[in-house]
CSV table of C-alpha atoms in Angstrom, one decimal:
chain,number,residue,atom,x,y,z
A,5,MET,CA,8.8,25.2,12.8
A,6,THR,CA,5.3,26.0,14.1
A,7,THR,CA,3.0,23.3,15.3
A,8,THR,CA,-0.8,23.7,15.3
A,9,THR,CA,-3.1,21.4,17.2
A,10,ILE,CA,-6.5,20.6,15.5
A,11,GLU,CA,-9.1,19.0,17.7
A,12,ARG,CA,-10.9,17.4,14.9
A,13,GLN,CA,-11.2,18.2,11.3
A,14,ASP,CA,-13.3,16.3,8.8
A,15,CYS,CA,-12.3,15.8,5.2
A,16,GLU,CA,-14.2,18.0,2.8
A,17,THR,CA,-16.6,16.0,0.7
A,18,SER,CA,-18.1,18.0,-2.2
A,19,SER,CA,-19.5,14.9,-3.9
A,20,SER,CA,-21.3,11.8,-3.0
A,21,ASN,CA,-18.6,10.0,-5.0
A,22,ILE,CA,-16.0,10.7,-2.3
A,23,ALA,CA,-15.2,8.0,0.1
A,24,VAL,CA,-13.6,9.1,3.4
A,25,PHE,CA,-11.5,6.7,5.3
A,26,GLU,CA,-10.5,7.2,9.0
A,27,THR,CA,-8.1,5.6,11.4
A,28,ASN,CA,-7.2,6.3,15.0
A,29,ALA,CA,-4.1,5.3,16.8
A,30,THR,CA,-2.9,5.0,20.4
A,31,TRP,CA,0.8,4.8,21.3
A,32,ARG,CA,1.4,2.0,23.7
A,33,ASP,CA,5.2,2.0,24.6
A,34,GLY,CA,8.5,2.1,22.9
A,35,LEU,CA,7.8,2.4,19.2
A,36,ARG,CA,4.6,0.4,19.4
A,37,THR,CA,1.3,2.0,18.3
A,38,ASP,CA,-2.1,0.3,17.9
A,39,VAL,CA,-4.1,1.6,15.0
A,40,ASN,CA,-7.8,1.1,14.6
A,41,ALA,CA,-9.5,1.1,11.2
A,42,ARG,CA,-13.2,0.5,11.5
A,43,GLN,CA,-13.4,-2.6,13.8
A,44,PHE,CA,-9.9,-3.8,13.1
A,45,MET,CA,-6.8,-3.3,15.2
A,46,ILE,CA,-3.5,-3.0,13.4
A,47,PRO,CA,-0.4,-3.1,15.6
A,48,VAL,CA,2.6,-1.1,14.4
A,49,ASP,CA,6.2,-1.4,15.7
A,50,GLU,CA,9.8,-1.3,14.4
A,51,PRO,CA,12.4,-4.1,14.4
A,52,PRO,CA,15.1,-3.9,17.0
A,53,GLU,CA,17.7,-2.5,14.5
A,54,LEU,CA,15.4,0.5,14.2
A,55,GLY,CA,14.7,0.9,17.9
A,56,GLY,CA,11.6,-1.2,18.3
A,57,ALA,CA,10.6,-4.4,20.0
A,58,ASP,CA,9.6,-6.2,16.7
A,59,SER,CA,6.1,-6.9,18.1
A,60,ALA,CA,4.3,-6.0,14.8
A,61,PRO,CA,5.0,-4.9,11.2
A,62,ASN,CA,6.5,-1.5,10.7
A,63,PRO,CA,4.7,1.3,9.0
A,64,MET,CA,6.5,0.8,5.6
A,65,GLU,CA,5.7,-2.9,5.6
A,66,LEU,CA,2.1,-2.0,6.2
A,67,LEU,CA,2.2,0.5,3.3
A,68,LEU,CA,3.5,-2.4,1.1
A,69,ALA,CA,0.8,-4.7,2.5
A,70,GLY,CA,-1.8,-2.0,1.6
A,71,LEU,CA,-0.4,-1.8,-1.9
A,72,ASP,CA,-0.6,-5.7,-2.3
A,73,GLY,CA,-4.1,-5.7,-1.0
A,74,CYS,CA,-5.2,-2.9,-3.2
A,75,LEU,CA,-3.7,-4.5,-6.3
A,76,ALA,CA,-5.4,-7.8,-5.4
A,77,VAL,CA,-8.8,-6.1,-5.0
A,78,MET,CA,-8.4,-4.3,-8.4
A,79,ILE,CA,-7.4,-7.5,-10.1
A,80,ARG,CA,-10.7,-9.1,-9.0
A,81,VAL,CA,-12.7,-6.0,-9.9
A,82,VAL,CA,-11.2,-5.6,-13.3
A,83,ALA,CA,-11.3,-9.3,-14.1
A,84,ALA,CA,-15.1,-9.3,-13.3
A,85,GLU,CA,-15.5,-6.4,-15.7
A,86,TYR,CA,-13.9,-8.6,-18.4
A,87,GLY,CA,-16.1,-11.5,-17.5
A,88,ALA,CA,-13.0,-13.5,-16.5
A,89,GLU,CA,-12.4,-15.7,-13.5
A,90,VAL,CA,-9.3,-15.4,-11.3
A,91,THR,CA,-8.3,-18.6,-9.5
A,92,ALA,CA,-5.1,-17.4,-7.8
A,93,ILE,CA,-3.2,-14.3,-7.1
A,94,ARG,CA,0.2,-14.0,-5.5
A,95,LEU,CA,2.0,-10.7,-4.9
A,96,VAL,CA,5.4,-9.9,-3.5
A,97,SER,CA,6.3,-6.2,-3.1
A,98,GLN,CA,9.6,-4.7,-2.0
A,99,GLY,CA,10.4,-1.1,-1.2
A,100,ALA,CA,13.9,0.3,-0.9
A,101,LEU,CA,14.6,3.3,1.4
A,102,ASP,CA,17.7,4.9,2.9
A,103,VAL,CA,17.3,4.4,6.7
A,104,ARG,CA,19.6,7.4,7.3
A,105,GLY,CA,16.5,9.6,6.5
A,106,PHE,CA,14.4,7.8,9.2
A,107,LEU,CA,17.3,8.0,11.6
A,108,GLY,CA,18.1,11.6,10.8
A,109,THR,CA,21.7,10.9,10.2
A,110,ALA,CA,21.9,12.1,6.6
A,111,ALA,CA,20.0,14.6,4.5
A,112,VAL,CA,18.2,11.9,2.5
A,113,GLN,CA,14.5,11.4,1.9
A,114,PRO,CA,13.0,9.0,4.5
A,115,TYR,CA,10.5,7.3,2.1
A,116,PHE,CA,10.8,4.6,-0.5
A,117,HIS,CA,12.8,5.6,-3.5
A,118,LYS,CA,11.9,2.4,-5.4
A,119,VAL,CA,9.0,0.0,-5.1
A,120,HIS,CA,8.8,-3.3,-7.1
A,121,THR,CA,5.9,-5.6,-7.2
A,122,ARG,CA,5.7,-9.1,-8.7
A,123,ILE,CA,2.2,-10.4,-9.4
A,124,GLU,CA,1.4,-13.9,-10.4
A,125,VAL,CA,-2.2,-14.3,-11.5
A,126,ALA,CA,-4.1,-17.3,-12.7
A,127,THR,CA,-7.0,-16.4,-14.9
A,128,ASP,CA,-9.0,-17.5,-17.8
A,129,LEU,CA,-8.9,-14.0,-19.3
A,130,ALA,CA,-8.2,-14.2,-23.1
A,131,ALA,CA,-4.5,-13.8,-23.8
A,132,GLU,CA,-5.1,-10.8,-26.2
A,133,ASN,CA,-6.8,-8.9,-23.3
A,134,PHE,CA,-4.1,-9.5,-20.7
A,135,ASP,CA,-2.0,-6.3,-21.4
A,136,ALA,CA,-5.1,-4.1,-21.3
A,137,PHE,CA,-6.2,-5.9,-18.1
A,138,THR,CA,-2.9,-5.3,-16.3
A,139,HIS,CA,-2.8,-1.6,-17.5
A,140,ALA,CA,-6.4,-1.1,-16.1
A,141,VAL,CA,-5.4,-2.6,-12.8
A,142,HIS,CA,-2.2,-0.6,-12.6
A,143,ASN,CA,-4.0,2.7,-13.4
A,144,ARG,CA,-7.0,2.2,-11.1
A,145,CYS,CA,-5.3,1.0,-8.0
A,146,PRO,CA,-5.4,3.9,-5.5
A,147,ALA,CA,-2.4,2.8,-3.5
A,148,GLY,CA,-0.2,2.2,-6.6
A,149,THR,CA,-1.2,5.5,-8.3
A,150,LEU,CA,-0.5,7.3,-5.0
A,151,ILE,CA,3.0,5.8,-5.0
A,152,GLU,CA,3.6,6.9,-8.6
A,153,ALA,CA,2.2,10.4,-8.0
A,154,ALA,CA,4.8,10.8,-5.3
A,155,GLY,CA,7.5,10.4,-8.0
A,156,ILE,CA,8.6,7.0,-6.7
A,157,ASP,CA,10.1,4.5,-9.2
A,158,PHE,CA,7.3,1.9,-9.2
A,159,THR,CA,7.4,-1.2,-11.3
A,160,ILE,CA,5.2,-4.2,-11.6
A,161,ASP,CA,6.2,-7.5,-13.2
A,162,TRP,CA,3.0,-9.4,-14.3
A,163,ILE,CA,3.3,-13.2,-14.6
A,164,ARG,CA,0.4,-15.1,-15.9
A,165,VAL,CA,0.2,-18.6,-14.5
């Protein structure tokens, strides 16, 4: 394998419709890294069973957190387009992966092979619009569509409360 070092390379933006996001990270010790996104610091570590000190969420937990946050944002955005009010959102996401890929002990993929999200949403949206609403949220969530584009089995259970 050949490694190439790039000092800095900006993402190509051929349109004003493209948003570019950037993070920067500094390794601290062990498996701990501090990641900065804009003015926010996000610590990253692993639990002891994966070699870390358990001082912060691990990268895959943060990926699920990003998915939950993205879905919640899209629920609010799409509800507003329907003229509906949302009074509560609760999300629980689980991702399943074979840790042998991460540990290098077996020839298996190190990423999630399945992601399941349960969403409970309280809204005054008309019942006849709920399926179209959930479909729009699902199809417009950048994190969720990225997971699907990777070929990962991704399911969402929608519960209207």
